[in-house]
């Protein structure tokens, strides 16, 4: 039934989004890109794709950072076009997507100010999708409580932040905990929101978000080995909307080393496959890459169904992966380091 | 016009050009615009081609040009159009041009950089001035309160203390963007827990953003606070919100002095700004003069290098090899262009042009002029003719406007249309110069000659239908007279005119007699007339189409098809439908009121349609008393023979060609194939001479030969489909021509309704009110005539005519499987680029 009336509000945007998706580079494009000798070659090839003339007005010689900026700018323009034309509940959904960038920006700024960097140097590094009005004044805050009271209380992130209000000074450890707590709250809220929308959107998005939550839980666990983070604190950071919840998370909370994490993953078919294929030797793919690959396949699957919001999320994520790929290839080309040039993650 | 009957003969040529002469030669070829190059390196990536660096240089120059153009537009300097497009620069000039562009770009960059700096200064000073002026009000207000409290302090000690603390309040003053004010204020309140007092005043006039030139609205604020720690935090917030802070002395006199100082500095700065602006204008104006020709030159250059990228390098690197399609008629021009190209760069070795034989289907190229182009486009829209197939566009020039006119027949409407078309044709040059983006207008303008002809033909058919805005013209005097006396006329509302008494036996000179205008049975009469007319035209048109196929069979050396396909087709069509046309004429001639024989008077005239149906079904009709069933004596037997022969044609159509092909195939196995391999042998030899020329992609055999390779079953299926389609289509297409009558009827009826319902309303009164009514009614009538009868009806008649040509006429002989010849021509390339810019 939802499908019948979906097109009234979101049909145009879904069509637009699927059109954008067709512009995502194919395997054959990547094969051409990795053959490039210089960044100019890369530019010439990208001109033949949907990117068109996005680099035409850049004076030579190109740098990787300009390519990165332009790729991101194009993506942001597309996303904002979608956002500006959307109505409820799609607009809230799209806003939810931007919150994760906001979290990243906040953490970036706080870490930067902690290291005495001037704020004007940090601002250009922030993701434009996650910028908000009070962002640049973030350095007035010295404690999480202040951060909440002065800066975040007016932003949509405020409800996520409630769990991390404390009077402790902001230090590296604290910031990491804030980031993860924020993410946990954000993922759970987003998960609930998608559930509430229901229908195909819930089916598709909950799958993707559950994976995202589990990935975070596993990564947090692996990264916490050898740090001061206590097991109880660690357990508090796990997002509780994944498939690992509750048994897997309880097992992860008890884990002491990588092997134990792997043993936990053994119980879950899809994750054990990821751990199987991962390794740190030369030629092996890292666990992180494996996770990325799995994410890409989930996002590609989102396009198999119609009449749901998942395509917007998936498009953004796929496009981001593509930007990472192109930047990776450009870096390899620019630094003449071709041995690892094939380590990009193909999408189609 | 002979050239238009078939597309031009094309030759596949190989070009051998010295690398140094390549650029100039291709430039000459681009000016000539009669060569279509083929890509000889289809497997090579865009960035691995030979001239990719030059293309990149062109891209860089284009980027600079775009930048310059944007700057010129920003300052509103007019870019004059060039009269004659400059030729592509030769390689030496390219370097000059590049340097020149570099210099200009840097100059403009520097200019705008300076301007931005100056404007930034100016902006800051203006803001400071505003801060000083606006804060004045706050401070005076505050001082007044202060004065108040001072006087009050005599009475109460408490207020005195307040006044004392006020003295220790610090403040910052600055400017912030207006849309950020609420968030800014809230944030200040939050970080100080409500201990900041903010006063603000909006600037009425927008300021100019120095970098982009956009207008920005700002607000002046003064924040009062207490304590140093708070000050640093407030400053942090201010930087966070991009508020610019300005020093503002606390005492009144200092402020006054500062305002004065700022004002003088502003005036100075204004002068400097004006001077830089003038200088910038001068620089841009001088650049603007050259800009268009530079752009054209760079675009031509880029096109040349793109073309050179299609070329192949000889192994010895001594010459470039290109392949191209050339119309054989243009070969001398191409030779000349190549020679010019070699001369231009002083190369001692001339370039070679070598025609090679090929199995490949060449592109279709019909040379058109401004008159025939419109008609050719109508045909190409259906499908580009196969190579050297006969081109229906030639006949379309007349048949198209004619069939249109049969539907649109009205002298008045045709006249309007002809005048519109004529105006476009007469003003052609000036209208074409005004390039319009209006798609509808461009369509009309491209079809101006079609519209003119359609208008003229409609005037003619209008005259034949005797129809002008639904009224008739009585030019030659009706050939009917009224046999009744005045008394009878006065008594009766309607009377019948018997042709026996009332008709003078001399037909009206041209077209329909105007007397029909007042007849009650006008529509019945006209329907019968127009229906017959449509069938007659339709059958003739179709027979003509079928006959055209003979020309194709003859040309493509498929003589057997004349006997096995054309002959049964034409016999089938003629014996059934041409016979029906014959019956119509016979009925017109043989039956008359003046005939003495009862069987040939008007009452006994049999229906042609019923006769035809009976002929097909072999059934009989019982005639009325005194009449005969048939028009002439042997008709029944003749009809039976005709149907029989026509039915016999169907198996011939179905089996003739496949069986013939089967028979010939058995007799001489694969004659064509060996021929093809001989051809290839010659090519291979040539190629080995030249070194490593890529072997050409496997050529598709042309349409005429492909039957030989097909298995018998496939030929059979094709032929069966073709036969069924043809047999059914003779009936459905004949019926389809009835649209000529239907649209013509609709048009006539609509215009009559419009006259009766709208204009008559204004013509009824004979006093002054009538004049006003007529004035209004005429407005509506004219509007509807133009909008509905000329525009809408014209469009619908146009579409129906198009269909009659594409489906009913062209399906009889036209394959339309070719691809169009797209020569490398600077003119079209520049036009395309320009359209892209718009």
Short mmCIF file of N, CA, C and O in Angstrom, two decimals, chain B residues 724-829:
data_model
loop_
_atom_site.label_atom_id
_atom_site.label_comp_id
_atom_site.label_asym_id
_atom_site.label_seq_id
_atom_site.Cartn_x
_atom_site.Cartn_y
_atom_site.Cartn_z
N UNK B 724 2.23 -10.98 -46.30
CA UNK B 724 1.03 -10.75 -45.49
C UNK B 724 0.86 -9.26 -45.26
O UNK B 724 -0.23 -8.70 -45.42
N UNK B 725 1.98 -8.61 -44.94
CA UNK B 725 1.91 -7.18 -44.68
C UNK B 725 1.41 -6.43 -45.91
O UNK B 725 0.55 -5.57 -45.81
N UNK B 726 1.94 -6.82 -47.07
CA UNK B 726 1.56 -6.08 -48.27
C UNK B 726 0.08 -6.26 -48.59
O UNK B 726 -0.63 -5.31 -48.85
N UNK B 727 -0.37 -7.52 -48.52
CA UNK B 727 -1.75 -7.80 -48.90
C UNK B 727 -2.72 -7.08 -47.96
O UNK B 727 -3.66 -6.43 -48.39
N UNK B 728 -2.44 -7.19 -46.66
CA UNK B 728 -3.31 -6.50 -45.71
C UNK B 728 -3.22 -5.00 -45.87
O UNK B 728 -4.20 -4.28 -45.76
N UNK B 729 -2.00 -4.54 -46.16
CA UNK B 729 -1.81 -3.09 -46.19
C UNK B 729 -2.52 -2.45 -47.38
O UNK B 729 -2.94 -1.31 -47.29
N UNK B 730 -2.67 -3.19 -48.49
CA UNK B 730 -3.37 -2.57 -49.61
C UNK B 730 -4.76 -2.14 -49.17
O UNK B 730 -5.22 -1.06 -49.52
N UNK B 731 -5.42 -2.97 -48.37
CA UNK B 731 -6.76 -2.62 -47.88
C UNK B 731 -6.67 -1.50 -46.84
O UNK B 731 -7.30 -0.45 -46.97
N UNK B 732 -5.82 -1.73 -45.83
CA UNK B 732 -5.80 -0.76 -44.73
C UNK B 732 -5.24 0.58 -45.20
O UNK B 732 -5.72 1.63 -44.78
N UNK B 733 -4.25 0.55 -46.10
CA UNK B 733 -3.71 1.82 -46.57
C UNK B 733 -4.71 2.58 -47.42
O UNK B 733 -4.82 3.79 -47.32
N UNK B 734 -5.45 1.85 -48.24
CA UNK B 734 -6.47 2.53 -49.04
C UNK B 734 -7.48 3.21 -48.12
O UNK B 734 -7.84 4.37 -48.30
N UNK B 735 -7.89 2.46 -47.09
CA UNK B 735 -8.83 3.05 -46.14
C UNK B 735 -8.18 4.22 -45.42
O UNK B 735 -8.83 5.21 -45.10
N UNK B 736 -6.87 4.10 -45.21
CA UNK B 736 -6.17 5.15 -44.47
C UNK B 736 -6.19 6.48 -45.23
O UNK B 736 -6.18 7.54 -44.62
N UNK B 737 -6.24 6.38 -46.57
CA UNK B 737 -6.27 7.63 -47.33
C UNK B 737 -7.58 8.39 -47.13
O UNK B 737 -7.70 9.54 -47.51
N UNK B 738 -8.58 7.71 -46.56
CA UNK B 738 -9.85 8.40 -46.30
C UNK B 738 -9.67 9.53 -45.31
O UNK B 738 -10.52 10.39 -45.17
N UNK B 739 -8.50 9.53 -44.61
CA UNK B 739 -8.26 10.65 -43.69
C UNK B 739 -8.21 11.97 -44.44
O UNK B 739 -8.47 13.01 -43.87
N UNK B 740 -7.89 11.89 -45.74
CA UNK B 740 -7.88 13.12 -46.54
C UNK B 740 -9.27 13.74 -46.50
O UNK B 740 -9.44 14.95 -46.30
N UNK B 741 -10.28 12.87 -46.69
CA UNK B 741 -11.66 13.36 -46.68
C UNK B 741 -12.06 13.80 -45.27
O UNK B 741 -12.61 14.88 -45.06
N UNK B 742 -11.71 12.95 -44.27
CA UNK B 742 -12.18 13.20 -42.91
C UNK B 742 -11.65 14.53 -42.40
O UNK B 742 -12.40 15.34 -41.83
N UNK B 743 -10.38 14.78 -42.62
CA UNK B 743 -9.82 16.02 -42.10
C UNK B 743 -10.34 17.22 -42.85
O UNK B 743 -10.57 18.29 -42.28
N UNK B 744 -10.51 17.04 -44.15
CA UNK B 744 -11.02 18.14 -44.95
C UNK B 744 -12.44 18.50 -44.49
O UNK B 744 -12.79 19.68 -44.32
N UNK B 745 -13.25 17.46 -44.22
CA UNK B 745 -14.62 17.69 -43.73
C UNK B 745 -14.57 18.41 -42.38
O UNK B 745 -15.27 19.40 -42.16
N UNK B 746 -13.71 17.90 -41.49
CA UNK B 746 -13.63 18.50 -40.16
C UNK B 746 -13.23 19.96 -40.26
O UNK B 746 -13.80 20.83 -39.60
N UNK B 747 -12.28 20.24 -41.15
CA UNK B 747 -11.81 21.61 -41.28
C UNK B 747 -12.93 22.53 -41.78
O UNK B 747 -13.18 23.59 -41.23
N UNK B 748 -13.62 22.05 -42.82
CA UNK B 748 -14.69 22.87 -43.39
C UNK B 748 -15.79 23.11 -42.36
O UNK B 748 -16.28 24.23 -42.20
N UNK B 749 -16.14 22.04 -41.64
CA UNK B 749 -17.23 22.17 -40.66
C UNK B 749 -16.84 23.12 -39.54
O UNK B 749 -17.62 23.96 -39.12
N UNK B 750 -15.59 22.97 -39.07
CA UNK B 750 -15.14 23.84 -37.97
C UNK B 750 -15.19 25.30 -38.38
O UNK B 750 -15.67 26.16 -37.63
N UNK B 751 -14.72 25.59 -39.57
CA UNK B 751 -14.69 27.00 -39.96
C UNK B 751 -16.10 27.51 -40.17
O UNK B 751 -16.41 28.67 -39.88
N UNK B 752 -17.00 26.62 -40.61
CA UNK B 752 -18.39 27.06 -40.78
C UNK B 752 -19.03 27.35 -39.42
O UNK B 752 -19.69 28.37 -39.24
N UNK B 753 -18.76 26.45 -38.46
CA UNK B 753 -19.29 26.65 -37.12
C UNK B 753 -18.77 27.97 -36.55
O UNK B 753 -19.51 28.77 -35.98
N UNK B 754 -17.48 28.22 -36.75
CA UNK B 754 -16.90 29.44 -36.20
C UNK B 754 -17.55 30.67 -36.81
O UNK B 754 -17.87 31.65 -36.13
N UNK B 755 -17.80 30.60 -38.09
CA UNK B 755 -18.45 31.75 -38.76
C UNK B 755 -19.86 31.94 -38.21
O UNK B 755 -20.25 33.05 -37.83
N UNK B 756 -20.61 30.85 -38.16
CA UNK B 756 -22.01 30.96 -37.75
C UNK B 756 -22.16 31.33 -36.28
O UNK B 756 -23.06 32.07 -35.92
N UNK B 757 -21.30 30.80 -35.44
CA UNK B 757 -21.47 31.01 -34.01
C UNK B 757 -20.88 32.33 -33.55
O UNK B 757 -21.35 32.93 -32.60
N UNK B 758 -19.79 32.78 -34.18
CA UNK B 758 -19.10 33.95 -33.66
C UNK B 758 -19.31 35.19 -34.52
O UNK B 758 -19.84 36.19 -34.06
N UNK B 759 -18.93 35.10 -35.79
CA UNK B 759 -18.95 36.33 -36.58
C UNK B 759 -20.37 36.75 -36.92
O UNK B 759 -20.69 37.95 -36.93
N UNK B 760 -21.26 35.81 -37.16
CA UNK B 760 -22.65 36.14 -37.48
C UNK B 760 -23.29 36.95 -36.36
O UNK B 760 -24.10 37.84 -36.60
N UNK B 761 -22.87 36.62 -35.14
CA UNK B 761 -23.36 37.34 -33.96
C UNK B 761 -23.11 38.84 -34.10
O UNK B 761 -23.94 39.67 -33.71
N UNK B 762 -22.00 39.23 -34.70
CA UNK B 762 -21.69 40.64 -34.87
C UNK B 762 -22.31 41.23 -36.11
O UNK B 762 -22.36 42.46 -36.26
N UNK B 763 -22.75 40.41 -37.03
CA UNK B 763 -23.24 40.95 -38.30
C UNK B 763 -24.75 41.18 -38.29
O UNK B 763 -25.30 41.74 -39.22
N UNK B 764 -25.43 40.74 -37.21
CA UNK B 764 -26.89 40.78 -37.21
C UNK B 764 -27.43 42.19 -37.09
O UNK B 764 -28.36 42.58 -37.78
N UNK B 765 -26.88 43.00 -36.17
CA UNK B 765 -27.43 44.34 -35.92
C UNK B 765 -26.95 45.32 -36.98
O UNK B 765 -25.85 45.21 -37.50
N UNK B 766 -27.84 46.30 -37.24
CA UNK B 766 -27.49 47.27 -38.27
C UNK B 766 -27.28 48.66 -37.71
O UNK B 766 -27.18 49.62 -38.45
N UNK B 767 -27.26 48.82 -36.38
CA UNK B 767 -27.05 50.16 -35.81
C UNK B 767 -25.65 50.27 -35.22
O UNK B 767 -24.79 49.43 -35.49
N UNK B 768 -25.42 51.32 -34.39
CA UNK B 768 -24.07 51.54 -33.86
C UNK B 768 -23.65 50.45 -32.90
O UNK B 768 -22.47 50.12 -32.80
N UNK B 769 -24.64 49.93 -32.15
CA UNK B 769 -24.31 48.83 -31.23
C UNK B 769 -23.73 47.67 -32.03
O UNK B 769 -22.78 47.01 -31.60
N UNK B 770 -24.28 47.47 -33.21
CA UNK B 770 -23.80 46.39 -34.07
C UNK B 770 -22.33 46.55 -34.40
O UNK B 770 -21.58 45.57 -34.45
N UNK B 771 -21.91 47.81 -34.59
CA UNK B 771 -20.51 48.05 -34.93
C UNK B 771 -19.61 47.57 -33.81
O UNK B 771 -18.59 46.90 -34.04
N UNK B 772 -20.02 47.93 -32.58
CA UNK B 772 -19.20 47.51 -31.43
C UNK B 772 -19.21 45.99 -31.30
O UNK B 772 -18.18 45.35 -31.10
N UNK B 773 -20.42 45.42 -31.48
CA UNK B 773 -20.53 43.97 -31.38
C UNK B 773 -19.67 43.29 -32.44
O UNK B 773 -18.96 42.31 -32.17
N UNK B 774 -19.69 43.87 -33.64
CA UNK B 774 -18.91 43.30 -34.72
C UNK B 774 -17.42 43.37 -34.39
O UNK B 774 -16.66 42.45 -34.63
N UNK B 775 -17.05 44.53 -33.80
CA UNK B 775 -15.65 44.75 -33.43
C UNK B 775 -15.18 43.63 -32.49
O UNK B 775 -14.15 42.99 -32.72
N UNK B 776 -15.99 43.38 -31.47
CA UNK B 776 -15.63 42.33 -30.49
C UNK B 776 -15.67 40.95 -31.14
O UNK B 776 -14.74 40.15 -31.00
N UNK B 777 -16.77 40.71 -31.89
CA UNK B 777 -16.93 39.39 -32.49
C UNK B 777 -15.79 39.10 -33.46
O UNK B 777 -15.29 37.98 -33.52
N UNK B 778 -15.39 40.14 -34.19
CA UNK B 778 -14.32 39.92 -35.16
C UNK B 778 -13.02 39.53 -34.45
O UNK B 778 -12.28 38.67 -34.91
N UNK B 779 -12.76 40.21 -33.31
CA UNK B 779 -11.56 39.88 -32.54
C UNK B 779 -11.54 38.39 -32.23
O UNK B 779 -10.55 37.70 -32.48
N UNK B 780 -12.65 37.91 -31.67
CA UNK B 780 -12.70 36.49 -31.29
C UNK B 780 -12.57 35.60 -32.51
O UNK B 780 -11.84 34.61 -32.51
N UNK B 781 -13.30 35.99 -33.57
CA UNK B 781 -13.30 35.16 -34.77
C UNK B 781 -11.89 35.06 -35.34
O UNK B 781 -11.41 33.99 -35.68
N UNK B 782 -11.20 36.21 -35.40
CA UNK B 782 -9.85 36.20 -35.96
C UNK B 782 -8.92 35.38 -35.09
O UNK B 782 -8.09 34.60 -35.57
N UNK B 783 -9.08 35.55 -33.79
CA UNK B 783 -8.22 34.81 -32.86
C UNK B 783 -8.40 33.30 -33.03
O UNK B 783 -7.43 32.55 -33.18
N UNK B 784 -9.68 32.89 -33.03
CA UNK B 784 -9.93 31.45 -33.16
C UNK B 784 -9.52 30.94 -34.53
O UNK B 784 -9.04 29.81 -34.66
N UNK B 785 -9.72 31.77 -35.55
CA UNK B 785 -9.30 31.34 -36.89
C UNK B 785 -7.81 31.04 -36.89
O UNK B 785 -7.37 30.01 -37.41
N UNK B 786 -7.03 31.97 -36.28
CA UNK B 786 -5.58 31.76 -36.28
C UNK B 786 -5.20 30.58 -35.39
O UNK B 786 -4.46 29.70 -35.80
N UNK B 787 -5.76 30.59 -34.17
CA UNK B 787 -5.28 29.61 -33.20
C UNK B 787 -5.77 28.20 -33.53
O UNK B 787 -4.99 27.26 -33.52
N UNK B 788 -7.05 28.08 -33.83
CA UNK B 788 -7.59 26.73 -34.02
C UNK B 788 -7.49 26.29 -35.47
O UNK B 788 -6.93 25.25 -35.77
N UNK B 789 -7.99 27.14 -36.37
CA UNK B 789 -8.11 26.66 -37.74
C UNK B 789 -6.77 26.64 -38.46
O UNK B 789 -6.48 25.72 -39.21
N UNK B 790 -5.94 27.66 -38.23
CA UNK B 790 -4.68 27.67 -38.95
C UNK B 790 -3.62 26.88 -38.19
O UNK B 790 -2.99 25.97 -38.73
N UNK B 791 -3.47 27.19 -36.89
CA UNK B 791 -2.39 26.55 -36.13
C UNK B 791 -2.70 25.08 -35.82
O UNK B 791 -1.98 24.18 -36.22
N UNK B 792 -3.82 24.87 -35.13
CA UNK B 792 -4.09 23.53 -34.64
C UNK B 792 -4.45 22.58 -35.78
O UNK B 792 -3.89 21.50 -35.90
N UNK B 793 -5.39 23.04 -36.62
CA UNK B 793 -5.79 22.20 -37.74
C UNK B 793 -4.62 21.98 -38.68
O UNK B 793 -4.44 20.90 -39.23
N UNK B 794 -3.82 23.05 -38.85
CA UNK B 794 -2.65 22.94 -39.72
C UNK B 794 -1.71 21.89 -39.20
O UNK B 794 -1.20 21.05 -39.95
N UNK B 795 -1.49 21.92 -37.89
CA UNK B 795 -0.59 20.94 -37.28
C UNK B 795 -1.13 19.53 -37.47
O UNK B 795 -0.39 18.61 -37.84
N UNK B 796 -2.44 19.38 -37.26
CA UNK B 796 -2.97 18.02 -37.35
C UNK B 796 -2.93 17.55 -38.79
O UNK B 796 -2.56 16.40 -39.06
N UNK B 797 -3.25 18.43 -39.73
CA UNK B 797 -3.16 18.02 -41.13
C UNK B 797 -1.72 17.69 -41.50
O UNK B 797 -1.46 16.73 -42.23
N UNK B 798 -0.78 18.46 -40.95
CA UNK B 798 0.63 18.20 -41.21
C UNK B 798 1.01 16.79 -40.75
O UNK B 798 1.65 16.04 -41.47
N UNK B 799 0.60 16.47 -39.53
CA UNK B 799 0.96 15.16 -38.98
C UNK B 799 0.34 14.04 -39.81
O UNK B 799 0.98 13.02 -40.07
N UNK B 800 -0.91 14.22 -40.24
CA UNK B 800 -1.54 13.18 -41.04
C UNK B 800 -0.85 13.03 -42.39
O UNK B 800 -0.69 11.93 -42.89
N UNK B 801 -0.43 14.16 -42.96
CA UNK B 801 0.30 14.09 -44.22
C UNK B 801 1.60 13.32 -44.03
O UNK B 801 1.99 12.49 -44.86
N UNK B 802 2.27 13.63 -42.90
CA UNK B 802 3.53 12.97 -42.61
C UNK B 802 3.31 11.46 -42.54
O UNK B 802 4.08 10.68 -43.07
N UNK B 803 2.22 11.10 -41.88
CA UNK B 803 1.94 9.67 -41.74
C UNK B 803 1.66 9.04 -43.10
O UNK B 803 2.15 7.96 -43.41
N UNK B 804 0.89 9.74 -43.93
CA UNK B 804 0.58 9.19 -45.25
C UNK B 804 1.87 8.96 -46.02
O UNK B 804 1.97 7.99 -46.77
N UNK B 805 2.84 9.84 -45.84
CA UNK B 805 4.09 9.65 -46.58
C UNK B 805 4.92 8.54 -45.98
O UNK B 805 5.42 7.68 -46.70
N UNK B 806 5.10 8.59 -44.66
CA UNK B 806 5.97 7.61 -44.03
C UNK B 806 5.41 6.20 -44.15
O UNK B 806 6.12 5.27 -44.49
N UNK B 807 4.14 6.04 -43.84
CA UNK B 807 3.59 4.70 -43.76
C UNK B 807 3.05 4.25 -45.11
O UNK B 807 3.48 3.25 -45.67
N UNK B 808 2.11 5.02 -45.65
CA UNK B 808 1.41 4.52 -46.83
C UNK B 808 2.26 4.57 -48.09
O UNK B 808 2.18 3.69 -48.92
N UNK B 809 3.09 5.62 -48.21
CA UNK B 809 3.84 5.78 -49.44
C UNK B 809 5.20 5.07 -49.35
O UNK B 809 5.54 4.21 -50.16
N UNK B 810 5.97 5.42 -48.30
CA UNK B 810 7.35 4.95 -48.25
C UNK B 810 7.48 3.47 -47.95
O UNK B 810 8.46 2.84 -48.31
N UNK B 811 6.46 2.89 -47.29
CA UNK B 811 6.58 1.47 -46.96
C UNK B 811 6.61 0.62 -48.23
O UNK B 811 6.99 -0.53 -48.18
N UNK B 812 6.21 1.18 -49.35
CA UNK B 812 6.15 0.40 -50.57
C UNK B 812 7.53 0.17 -51.20
O UNK B 812 7.70 -0.73 -52.00
N UNK B 813 8.50 1.01 -50.86
CA UNK B 813 9.79 0.84 -51.54
C UNK B 813 10.99 1.23 -50.70
O UNK B 813 12.12 0.92 -51.04
N UNK B 814 10.78 1.90 -49.56
CA UNK B 814 11.90 2.55 -48.88
C UNK B 814 12.43 1.68 -47.77
O UNK B 814 11.66 1.18 -46.94
N UNK B 815 13.75 1.45 -47.72
CA UNK B 815 14.33 0.64 -46.65
C UNK B 815 14.77 1.52 -45.48
O UNK B 815 14.47 1.24 -44.33
N UNK B 816 15.46 2.60 -45.78
CA UNK B 816 15.87 3.54 -44.73
C UNK B 816 16.78 2.92 -43.69
O UNK B 816 16.59 3.11 -42.50
N UNK B 817 17.78 2.18 -44.14
CA UNK B 817 18.68 1.51 -43.19
C UNK B 817 20.06 2.15 -43.19
O UNK B 817 21.00 1.58 -42.64
N UNK B 818 20.21 3.29 -43.81
CA UNK B 818 21.54 3.89 -43.91
C UNK B 818 21.91 4.68 -42.68
O UNK B 818 21.16 4.76 -41.72
N UNK B 819 23.09 5.22 -42.70
CA UNK B 819 23.49 6.16 -41.64
C UNK B 819 24.00 7.42 -42.30
O UNK B 819 24.52 7.40 -43.42
N UNK B 820 23.84 8.53 -41.61
CA UNK B 820 24.05 9.80 -42.27
C UNK B 820 25.52 10.16 -42.33
O UNK B 820 26.31 9.76 -41.48
N UNK B 821 25.88 10.88 -43.37
CA UNK B 821 27.25 11.35 -43.56
C UNK B 821 27.48 12.57 -42.67
O UNK B 821 26.76 13.55 -42.77
N UNK B 822 28.46 12.46 -41.78
CA UNK B 822 28.72 13.59 -40.89
C UNK B 822 30.12 14.11 -41.14
O UNK B 822 31.09 13.63 -40.56
N UNK B 823 30.24 15.05 -42.03
CA UNK B 823 31.58 15.50 -42.38
C UNK B 823 32.24 16.29 -41.25
O UNK B 823 31.55 16.87 -40.41
N UNK B 824 33.55 16.29 -41.26
CA UNK B 824 34.32 17.10 -40.33
C UNK B 824 34.31 18.52 -40.86
O UNK B 824 34.93 18.82 -41.87
N UNK B 825 33.55 19.37 -40.19
CA UNK B 825 33.35 20.71 -40.74
C UNK B 825 33.38 21.70 -39.58
O UNK B 825 32.67 21.54 -38.59
N UNK B 826 34.22 22.71 -39.70
CA UNK B 826 34.35 23.67 -38.61
C UNK B 826 33.04 24.38 -38.31
O UNK B 826 32.71 24.66 -37.18
N UNK B 827 32.30 24.65 -39.39
CA UNK B 827 31.08 25.44 -39.20
C UNK B 827 30.11 24.72 -38.25
O UNK B 827 29.61 25.32 -37.30
N UNK B 828 29.90 23.43 -38.52
CA UNK B 828 28.95 22.70 -37.66
C UNK B 828 29.51 22.54 -36.26
O UNK B 828 28.77 22.63 -35.27
N UNK B 829 30.83 22.33 -36.16
CA UNK B 829 31.42 22.16 -34.83
C UNK B 829 31.24 23.42 -34.00
O UNK B 829 30.83 23.38 -32.84
#
